[in-house]
Short mmCIF file of C-alpha atoms and ligand atoms in Angstrom, two decimals:
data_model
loop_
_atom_site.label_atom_id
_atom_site.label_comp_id
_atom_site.label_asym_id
_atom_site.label_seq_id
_atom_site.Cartn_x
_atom_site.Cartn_y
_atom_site.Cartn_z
CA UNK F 123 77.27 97.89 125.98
CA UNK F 124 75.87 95.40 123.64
CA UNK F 125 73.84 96.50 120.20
CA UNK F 126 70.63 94.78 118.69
CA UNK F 127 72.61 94.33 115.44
CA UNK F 128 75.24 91.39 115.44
CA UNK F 129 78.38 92.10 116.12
CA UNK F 130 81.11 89.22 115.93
CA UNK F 131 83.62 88.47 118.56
CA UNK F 132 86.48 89.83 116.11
CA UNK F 133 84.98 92.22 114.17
CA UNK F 134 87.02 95.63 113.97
CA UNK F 135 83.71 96.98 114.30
CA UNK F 136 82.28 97.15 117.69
CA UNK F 137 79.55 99.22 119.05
CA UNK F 138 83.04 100.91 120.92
CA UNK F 139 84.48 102.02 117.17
CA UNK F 140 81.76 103.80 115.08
CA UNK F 141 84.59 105.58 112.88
CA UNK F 142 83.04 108.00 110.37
CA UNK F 143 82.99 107.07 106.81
CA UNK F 144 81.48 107.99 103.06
CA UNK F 145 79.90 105.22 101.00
CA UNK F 146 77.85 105.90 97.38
CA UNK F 147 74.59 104.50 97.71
CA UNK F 148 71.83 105.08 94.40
CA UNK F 149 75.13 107.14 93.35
CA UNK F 150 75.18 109.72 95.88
CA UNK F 151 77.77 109.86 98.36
CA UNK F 152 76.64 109.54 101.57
CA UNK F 153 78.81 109.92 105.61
CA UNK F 154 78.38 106.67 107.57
CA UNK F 155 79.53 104.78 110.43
CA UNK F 156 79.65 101.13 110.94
CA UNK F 157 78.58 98.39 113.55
CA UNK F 158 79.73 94.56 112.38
CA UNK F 159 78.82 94.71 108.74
CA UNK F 160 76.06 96.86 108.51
CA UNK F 161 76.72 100.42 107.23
CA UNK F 162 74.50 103.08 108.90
CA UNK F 163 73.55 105.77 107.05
CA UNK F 164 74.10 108.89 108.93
CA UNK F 165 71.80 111.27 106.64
CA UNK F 166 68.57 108.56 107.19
CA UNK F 167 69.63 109.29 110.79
CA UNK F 168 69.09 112.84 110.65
CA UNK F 169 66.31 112.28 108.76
CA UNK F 170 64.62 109.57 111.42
CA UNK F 171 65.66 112.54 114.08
CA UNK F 172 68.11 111.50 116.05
CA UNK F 173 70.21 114.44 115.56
CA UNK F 174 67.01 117.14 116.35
CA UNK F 175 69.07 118.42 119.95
CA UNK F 176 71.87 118.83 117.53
CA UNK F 177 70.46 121.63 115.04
CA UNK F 178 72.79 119.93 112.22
CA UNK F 179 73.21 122.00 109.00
CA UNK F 180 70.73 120.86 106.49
CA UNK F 181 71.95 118.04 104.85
CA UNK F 182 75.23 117.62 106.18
CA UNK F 183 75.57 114.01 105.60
CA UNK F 184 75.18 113.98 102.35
CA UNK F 185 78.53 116.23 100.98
CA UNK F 186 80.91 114.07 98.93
CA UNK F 187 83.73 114.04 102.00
CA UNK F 188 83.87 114.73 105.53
CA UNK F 189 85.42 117.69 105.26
CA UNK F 190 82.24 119.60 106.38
CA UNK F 191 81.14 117.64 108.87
CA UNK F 192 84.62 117.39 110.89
CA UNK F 193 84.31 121.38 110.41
CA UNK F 194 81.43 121.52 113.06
CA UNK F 195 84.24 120.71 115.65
CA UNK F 196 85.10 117.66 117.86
CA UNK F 197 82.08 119.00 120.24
CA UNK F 198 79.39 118.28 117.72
CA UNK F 199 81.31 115.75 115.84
CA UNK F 200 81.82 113.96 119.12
CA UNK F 201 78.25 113.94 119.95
CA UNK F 202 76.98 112.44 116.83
CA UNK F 203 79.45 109.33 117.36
CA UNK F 204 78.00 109.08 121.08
CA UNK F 205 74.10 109.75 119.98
CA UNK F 206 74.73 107.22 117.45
CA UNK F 207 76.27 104.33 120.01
CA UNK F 208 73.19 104.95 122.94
CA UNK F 209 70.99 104.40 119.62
CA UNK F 210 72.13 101.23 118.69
CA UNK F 211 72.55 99.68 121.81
CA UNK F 212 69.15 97.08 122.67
CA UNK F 213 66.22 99.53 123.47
CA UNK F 214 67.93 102.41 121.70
CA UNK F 215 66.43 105.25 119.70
CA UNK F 216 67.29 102.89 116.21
CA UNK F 217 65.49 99.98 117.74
CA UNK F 218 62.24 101.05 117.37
CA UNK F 219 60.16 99.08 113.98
CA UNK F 220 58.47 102.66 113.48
CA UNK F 221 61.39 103.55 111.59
CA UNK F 222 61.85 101.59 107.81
CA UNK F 223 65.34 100.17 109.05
CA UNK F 224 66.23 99.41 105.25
CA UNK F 225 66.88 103.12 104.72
CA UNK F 226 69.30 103.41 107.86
CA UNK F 227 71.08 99.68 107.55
CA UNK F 228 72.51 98.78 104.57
CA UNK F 229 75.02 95.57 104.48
CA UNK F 230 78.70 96.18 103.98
CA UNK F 231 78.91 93.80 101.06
CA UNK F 232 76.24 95.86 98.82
CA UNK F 233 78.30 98.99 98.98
CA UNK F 234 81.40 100.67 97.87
CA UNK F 235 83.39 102.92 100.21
CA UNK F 236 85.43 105.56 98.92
CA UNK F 237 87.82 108.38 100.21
CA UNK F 238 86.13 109.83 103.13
CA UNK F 239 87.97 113.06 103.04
CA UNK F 240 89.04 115.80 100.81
CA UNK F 241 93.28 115.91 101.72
CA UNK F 242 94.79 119.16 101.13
CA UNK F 243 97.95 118.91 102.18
CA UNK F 244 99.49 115.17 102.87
CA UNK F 245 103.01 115.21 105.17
CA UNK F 246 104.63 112.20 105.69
CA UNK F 247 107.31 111.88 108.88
CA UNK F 248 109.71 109.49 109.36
CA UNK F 249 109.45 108.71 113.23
CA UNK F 250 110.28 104.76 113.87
CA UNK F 251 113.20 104.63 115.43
CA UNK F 252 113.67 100.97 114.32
CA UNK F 253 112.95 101.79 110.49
CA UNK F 254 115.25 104.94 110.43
CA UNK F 255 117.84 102.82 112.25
CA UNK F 256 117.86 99.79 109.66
CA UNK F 257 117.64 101.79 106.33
CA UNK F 258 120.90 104.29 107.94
CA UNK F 259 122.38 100.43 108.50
CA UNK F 260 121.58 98.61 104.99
CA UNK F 261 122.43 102.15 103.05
CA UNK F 262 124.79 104.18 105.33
CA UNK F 263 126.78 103.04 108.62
CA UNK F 264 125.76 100.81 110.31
CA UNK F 265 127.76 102.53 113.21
CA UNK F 266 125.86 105.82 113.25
CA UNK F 267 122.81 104.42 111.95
CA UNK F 268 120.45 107.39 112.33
CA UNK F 269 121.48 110.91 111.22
CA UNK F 270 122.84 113.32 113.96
CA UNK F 271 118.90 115.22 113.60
CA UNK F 272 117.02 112.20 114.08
CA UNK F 273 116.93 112.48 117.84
CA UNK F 274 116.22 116.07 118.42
CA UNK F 275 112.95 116.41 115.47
CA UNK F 276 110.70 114.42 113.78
CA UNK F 277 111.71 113.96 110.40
CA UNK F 278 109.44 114.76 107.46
CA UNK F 279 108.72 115.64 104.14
CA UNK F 280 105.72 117.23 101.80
CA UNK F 281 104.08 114.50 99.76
CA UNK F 282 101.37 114.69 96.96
CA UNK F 283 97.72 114.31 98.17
CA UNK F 284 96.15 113.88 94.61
CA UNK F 285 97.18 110.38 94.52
CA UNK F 286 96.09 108.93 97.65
CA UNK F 287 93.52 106.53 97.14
CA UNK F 288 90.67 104.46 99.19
CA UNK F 289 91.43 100.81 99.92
CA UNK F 290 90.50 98.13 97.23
CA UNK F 291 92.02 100.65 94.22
CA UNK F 292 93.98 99.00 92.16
CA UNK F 293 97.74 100.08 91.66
CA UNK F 294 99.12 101.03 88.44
CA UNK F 295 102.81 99.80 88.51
CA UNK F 296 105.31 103.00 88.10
CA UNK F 297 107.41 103.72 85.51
CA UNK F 298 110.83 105.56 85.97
CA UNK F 299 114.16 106.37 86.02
CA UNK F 300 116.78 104.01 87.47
CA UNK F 301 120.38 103.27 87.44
CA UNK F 302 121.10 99.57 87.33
CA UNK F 303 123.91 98.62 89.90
CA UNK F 304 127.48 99.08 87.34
CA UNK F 305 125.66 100.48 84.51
CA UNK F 306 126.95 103.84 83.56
CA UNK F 307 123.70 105.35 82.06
CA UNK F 308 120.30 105.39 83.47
CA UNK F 309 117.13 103.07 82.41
CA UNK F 310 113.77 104.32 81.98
CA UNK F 311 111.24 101.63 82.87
CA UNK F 312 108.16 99.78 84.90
CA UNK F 313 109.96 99.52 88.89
CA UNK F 314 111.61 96.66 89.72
CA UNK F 315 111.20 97.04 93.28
CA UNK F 316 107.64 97.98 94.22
CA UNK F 317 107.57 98.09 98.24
CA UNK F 318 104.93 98.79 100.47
CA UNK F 319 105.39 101.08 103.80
CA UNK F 320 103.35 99.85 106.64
CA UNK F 321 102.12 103.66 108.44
CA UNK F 322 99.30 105.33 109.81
CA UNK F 323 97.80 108.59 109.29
CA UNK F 324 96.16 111.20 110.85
CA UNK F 325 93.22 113.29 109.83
CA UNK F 326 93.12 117.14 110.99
CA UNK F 327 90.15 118.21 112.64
CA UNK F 328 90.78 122.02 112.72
CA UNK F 329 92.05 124.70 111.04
CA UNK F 330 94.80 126.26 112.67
CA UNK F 331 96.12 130.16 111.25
CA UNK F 332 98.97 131.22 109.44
CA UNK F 333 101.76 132.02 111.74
CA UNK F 334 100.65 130.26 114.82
CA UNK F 335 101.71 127.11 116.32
CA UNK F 336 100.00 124.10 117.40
CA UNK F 337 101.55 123.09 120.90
CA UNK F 338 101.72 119.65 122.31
CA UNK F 339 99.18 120.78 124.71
CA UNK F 340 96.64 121.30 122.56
CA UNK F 341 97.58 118.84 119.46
CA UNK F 342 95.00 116.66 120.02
CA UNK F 343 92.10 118.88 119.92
CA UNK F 344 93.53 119.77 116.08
CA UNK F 345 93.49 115.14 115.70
CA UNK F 346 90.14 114.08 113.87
CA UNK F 347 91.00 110.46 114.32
CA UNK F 348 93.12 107.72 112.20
CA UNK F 349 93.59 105.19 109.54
CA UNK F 350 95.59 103.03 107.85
CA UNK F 351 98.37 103.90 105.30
CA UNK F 352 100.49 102.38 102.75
CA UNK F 353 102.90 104.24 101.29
CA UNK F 354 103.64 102.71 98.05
CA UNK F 355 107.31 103.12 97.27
CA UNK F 356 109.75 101.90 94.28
CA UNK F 357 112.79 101.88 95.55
CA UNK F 358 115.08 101.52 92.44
CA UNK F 359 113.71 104.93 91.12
CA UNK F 360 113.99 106.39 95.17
CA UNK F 361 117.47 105.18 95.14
CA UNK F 362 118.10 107.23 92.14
CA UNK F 363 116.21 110.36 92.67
CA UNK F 364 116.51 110.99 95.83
CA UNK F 365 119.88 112.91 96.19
CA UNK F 366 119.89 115.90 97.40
CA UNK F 367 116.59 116.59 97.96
CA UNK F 368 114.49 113.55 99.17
CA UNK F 369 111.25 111.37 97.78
CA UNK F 370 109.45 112.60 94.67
CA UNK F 371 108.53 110.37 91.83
CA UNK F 372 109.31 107.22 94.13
CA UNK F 373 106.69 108.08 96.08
CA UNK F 374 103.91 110.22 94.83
CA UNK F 375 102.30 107.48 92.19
CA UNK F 376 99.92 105.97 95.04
CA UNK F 377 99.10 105.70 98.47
CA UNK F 378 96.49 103.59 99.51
CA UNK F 379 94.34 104.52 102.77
CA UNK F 380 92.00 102.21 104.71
CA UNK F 381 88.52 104.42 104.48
CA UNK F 382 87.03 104.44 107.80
CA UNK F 383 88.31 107.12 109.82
CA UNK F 384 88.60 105.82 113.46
CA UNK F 385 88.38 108.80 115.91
CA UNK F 386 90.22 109.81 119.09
CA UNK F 387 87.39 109.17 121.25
CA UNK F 388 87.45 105.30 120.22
CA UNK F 389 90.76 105.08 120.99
CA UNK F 390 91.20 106.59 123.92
CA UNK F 391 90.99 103.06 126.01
CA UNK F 392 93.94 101.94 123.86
CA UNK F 393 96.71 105.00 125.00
CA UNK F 394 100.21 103.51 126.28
CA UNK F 395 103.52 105.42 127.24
CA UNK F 396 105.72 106.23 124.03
CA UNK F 397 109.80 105.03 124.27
CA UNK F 398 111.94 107.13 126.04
CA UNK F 399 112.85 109.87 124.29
CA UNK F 400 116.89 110.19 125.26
CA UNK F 401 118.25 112.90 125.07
CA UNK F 402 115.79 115.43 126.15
CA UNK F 403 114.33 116.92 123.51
CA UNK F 404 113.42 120.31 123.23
CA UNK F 405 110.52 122.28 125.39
CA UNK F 406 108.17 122.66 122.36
CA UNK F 407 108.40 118.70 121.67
CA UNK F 408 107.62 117.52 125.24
CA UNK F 409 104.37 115.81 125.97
CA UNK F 410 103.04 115.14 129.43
CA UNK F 411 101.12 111.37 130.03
CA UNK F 412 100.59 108.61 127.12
CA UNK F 413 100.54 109.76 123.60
CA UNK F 414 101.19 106.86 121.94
CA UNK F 415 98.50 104.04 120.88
CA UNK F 416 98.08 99.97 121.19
CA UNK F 417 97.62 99.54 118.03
CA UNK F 418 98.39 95.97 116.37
CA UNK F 419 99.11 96.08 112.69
CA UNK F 420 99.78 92.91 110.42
CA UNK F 421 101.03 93.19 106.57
CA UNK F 422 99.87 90.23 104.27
CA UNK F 423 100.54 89.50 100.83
CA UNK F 424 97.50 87.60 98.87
CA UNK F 425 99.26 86.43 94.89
CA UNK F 426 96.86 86.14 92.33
CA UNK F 427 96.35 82.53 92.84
CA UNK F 428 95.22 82.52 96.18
CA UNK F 429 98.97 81.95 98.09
CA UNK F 430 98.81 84.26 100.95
CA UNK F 431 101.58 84.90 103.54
CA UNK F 432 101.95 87.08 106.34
CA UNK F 433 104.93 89.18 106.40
CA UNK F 434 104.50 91.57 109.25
CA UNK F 435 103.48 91.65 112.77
CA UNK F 436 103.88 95.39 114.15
CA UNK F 437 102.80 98.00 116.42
CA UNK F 438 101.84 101.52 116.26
CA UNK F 439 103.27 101.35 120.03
CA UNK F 440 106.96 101.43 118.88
CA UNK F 441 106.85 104.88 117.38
CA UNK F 442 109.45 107.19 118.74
CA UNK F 443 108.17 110.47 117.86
CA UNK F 444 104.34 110.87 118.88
CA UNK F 445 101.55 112.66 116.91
CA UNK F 446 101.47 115.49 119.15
CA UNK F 447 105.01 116.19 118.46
CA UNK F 448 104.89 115.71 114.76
CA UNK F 449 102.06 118.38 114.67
CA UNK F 450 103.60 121.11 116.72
CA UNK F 451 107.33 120.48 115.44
CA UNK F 452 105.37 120.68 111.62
CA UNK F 453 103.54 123.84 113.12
CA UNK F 454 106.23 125.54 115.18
CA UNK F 455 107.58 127.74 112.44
CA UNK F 456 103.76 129.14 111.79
CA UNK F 457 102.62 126.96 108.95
CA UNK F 458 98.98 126.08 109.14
CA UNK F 459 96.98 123.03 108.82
CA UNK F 460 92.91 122.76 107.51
CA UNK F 461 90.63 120.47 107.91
CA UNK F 462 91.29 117.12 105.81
CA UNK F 463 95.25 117.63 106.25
CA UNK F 464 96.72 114.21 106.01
CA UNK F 465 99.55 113.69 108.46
CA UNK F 466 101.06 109.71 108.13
CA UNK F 467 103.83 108.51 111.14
CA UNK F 468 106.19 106.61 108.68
CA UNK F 469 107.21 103.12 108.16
CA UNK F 470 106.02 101.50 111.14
CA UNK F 471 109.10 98.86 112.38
CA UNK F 472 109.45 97.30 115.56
CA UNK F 473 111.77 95.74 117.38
CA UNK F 474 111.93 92.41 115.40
CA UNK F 475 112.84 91.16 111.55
CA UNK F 476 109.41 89.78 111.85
CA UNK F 477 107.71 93.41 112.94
CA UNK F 478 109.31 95.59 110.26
CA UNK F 479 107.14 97.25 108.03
CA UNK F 480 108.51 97.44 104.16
CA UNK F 481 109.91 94.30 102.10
CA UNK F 482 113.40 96.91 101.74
CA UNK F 483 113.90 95.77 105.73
CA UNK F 484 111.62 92.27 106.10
CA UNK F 485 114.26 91.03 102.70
CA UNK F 486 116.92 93.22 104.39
CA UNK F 487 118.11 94.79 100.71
CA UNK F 488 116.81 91.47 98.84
CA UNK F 489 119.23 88.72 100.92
CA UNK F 490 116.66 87.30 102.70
CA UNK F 491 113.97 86.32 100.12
CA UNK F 492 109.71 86.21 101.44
CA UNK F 493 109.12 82.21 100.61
CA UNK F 494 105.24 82.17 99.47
CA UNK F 495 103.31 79.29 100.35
CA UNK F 496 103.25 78.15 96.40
CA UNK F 497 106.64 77.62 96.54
CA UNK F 498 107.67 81.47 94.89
CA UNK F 499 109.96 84.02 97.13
CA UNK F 500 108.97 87.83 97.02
CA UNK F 501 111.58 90.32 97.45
CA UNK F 502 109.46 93.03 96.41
CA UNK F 503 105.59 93.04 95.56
CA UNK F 504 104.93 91.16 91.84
CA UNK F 505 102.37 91.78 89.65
CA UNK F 506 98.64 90.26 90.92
CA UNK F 507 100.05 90.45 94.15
CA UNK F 508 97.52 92.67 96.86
CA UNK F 509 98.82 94.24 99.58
CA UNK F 510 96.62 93.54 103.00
CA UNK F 511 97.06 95.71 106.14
CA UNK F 512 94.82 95.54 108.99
CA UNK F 513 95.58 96.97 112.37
CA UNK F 514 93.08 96.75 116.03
CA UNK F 515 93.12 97.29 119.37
CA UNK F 516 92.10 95.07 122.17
CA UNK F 517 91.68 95.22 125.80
CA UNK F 518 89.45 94.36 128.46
CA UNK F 519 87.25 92.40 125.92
CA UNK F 520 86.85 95.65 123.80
CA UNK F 521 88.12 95.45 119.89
CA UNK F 522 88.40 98.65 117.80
CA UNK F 523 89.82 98.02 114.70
CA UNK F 524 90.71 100.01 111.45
CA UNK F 525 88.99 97.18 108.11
CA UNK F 526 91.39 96.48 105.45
CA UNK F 527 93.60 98.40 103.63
CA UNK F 528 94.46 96.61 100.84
CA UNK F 529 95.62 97.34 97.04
CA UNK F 530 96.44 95.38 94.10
CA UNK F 531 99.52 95.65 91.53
CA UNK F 532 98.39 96.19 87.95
CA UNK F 533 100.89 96.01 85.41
CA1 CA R 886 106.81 106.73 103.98
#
């Protein structure tokens, strides 16, 4: 399937992607998808017609999220993404001169993207084996690693949607409490160990009710699609705060999403077998067939004077606990989830010092220092430093990837 618009060889952006987005254009906010680097404007599409069979609410495209849209269900939502791809392949609907292609196209360098999606609720889990396994190690015992639960449910915890932000936002660095290693009073202070958290999320594409559950079964028809996620930690004020009841202030100051929403459908070329889950777990966490995703993700940090390094090479692959069995273990005591619900996997380790995804585990507690290219070491993210993840998929000469999701410390 090739497109009349140019598409190159390793763009994230392929005529086989077309994730859903919402970019201000004239100020209005405006859904769009993407081919290469051109933006296309999904309300102009309506407008030029393609969407007539459809019988589209009136200006759907043009809310100030998703959340809408996603509401008409994955039927409708599905056949936009799949109208749109047979009209920008050569001889397709789009590529047609009767249409004033400067309303549809618009280059991805004249526009700014912003949070596609109104998040009500935002749940982060804790379901890499390899990351739960080296944080029990570096704070615990190294002998029984992960906690006796681990195994048997997907760990999680309520986080704060207000402060999750669209990639390129810069990141105010947190001030907190922390006790200093043999001080006997706590500090109060800017973090001294800002950390990223290499995840992905999931977007919710239906509401489910109040006292039902979501089984594996049917989990993915309740899956929108995916993104990038950073969970910006400081982990002097975690390591404080955190007894007995988990992450708060640590936590909830930022996280950064990458603001295309990549669905399903594109993915679905891209499914692999999940680990082994040993022992069994429990009927309502089994999944039949491969849940799990080929996704490559890469963590880079860019200083302020240009010195960039790479300090991550993972996989979305590794995850223990799949997304199907985060949603129905998060669902099986009857809560509900809406449209827009924000569901992220946890730090994303793998196998490897090389594939772990936070500076806590790639420094391993600050002994093993990042050495920058301009001759500085990182043990934790500095001031002027950005934080780049990316993450695609390839196979069989197909690429599907996720754009940047990047932020940069502020003082
Ligand atoms: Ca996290």
């Amino acid at each position: 399937m090739l497109s009349f618009i140019e598409v190159a060889a390793d763009s994230d952006f392929s005529i086989h992607n077309l994730p859903f987005g919402i970019f201000i254009k004239d100020g209005h906010h405006i859904a769009c998808t993407r081919i290469g680097d051109t933006i296309v404007d999904l309300h102009q599409c309506a407008e030029s017609g393609l969407f007539d069979n459809l019988h589209l609410p009136h200006g759907i495209f043009r809310h100030t999220v998703l959340n809408a849209f996603i509401g008409l269900g994955k039927k409708v939502t599905s056949a936009v993404r799949t109208q749109v791809q047979q009209a920008l392949t050569k001889g397709g609907f789009l590529d047609n001169e009767k249409f004033n292609k400067t309303d549809i196209f618009v280059s991805i360098h004249d526009v700014q993207m912003v949070l596609p999606i109104h998040i009500g609720d935002y749940t982060d889990f804790y379901s890499s084996r390899e990351h739960a396994t080296n944080v029990g190690i570096m704070f615990r015992d190294p002998a029984n690693a992960l906690l006796p639960n681990w195994l048997h449910l997907p760990v999680g915890y309520h986080g704060r949607a207000s402060s999750i932000v669209a990639s390129g936002t810069p990141i105010k660095r947190p001030n907190g409490q922390t006790m200093p290693d043999g001080s006997e009073k706590p500090i109060f202070g800017p973090t001294k160990q800002l950390d990223f958290e290499l995840e992905m999320g999931f977007v919710i594409g239906k509401d489910s009710q109040l006292g039902t559950q979501i089984t594996t079964e049917i989990a993915e028809e309740y899956i929108f699609g995916m993104m990038l996620f950073n969970d910006w930690s400081a982990r002097d004020i975690q390591k404080w705060e955190y007894v007995p009841l988990g992450p708060f202030l640590a936590k909830n100051f930022a996280s950064t999403i990458s603001p295309w929403i990549v669905t399903l459908e594109a993915l679905e070329l891209f499914r692999v077998e999940g680990p082994v889950q040993e022992p069994e777990v429990l009927p309502y966490l089994k999944t039949e067939g491969p849940k799990n995703y080929d996704i490559n993700l890469s963590v880079d940090i860019l200083a302020d004077n240009g010195a960039q390094k790479r300090v991550s090479t993972s996989n979305f692959k590794y995850m223990y606990w799949n997304m199907c069995q985060q949603l129905a273990h998060h669902t099986v005591n009857g809560c509900n989830m809406r449209i827009g619900d924000l569901l992220a996997s946890g730090t994303i380790s793998g196998p490897t010092p090389d594939s772990y995804g936070s500076m806590l585990e790639i420094c391993w507690k600050g002994t093993k220092p990042v050495q920058m290219p301009d001759g500085t070491e990182r043990k934790f993210i500095a001031d002027g430093d950005t934080v780049v993840m990316r993450g695609w998929c390839e196979k069989d000469g197909i690429r599907v990837g996720f754009g940047p999701c990047d932020g940069k410390i502020v003082g």
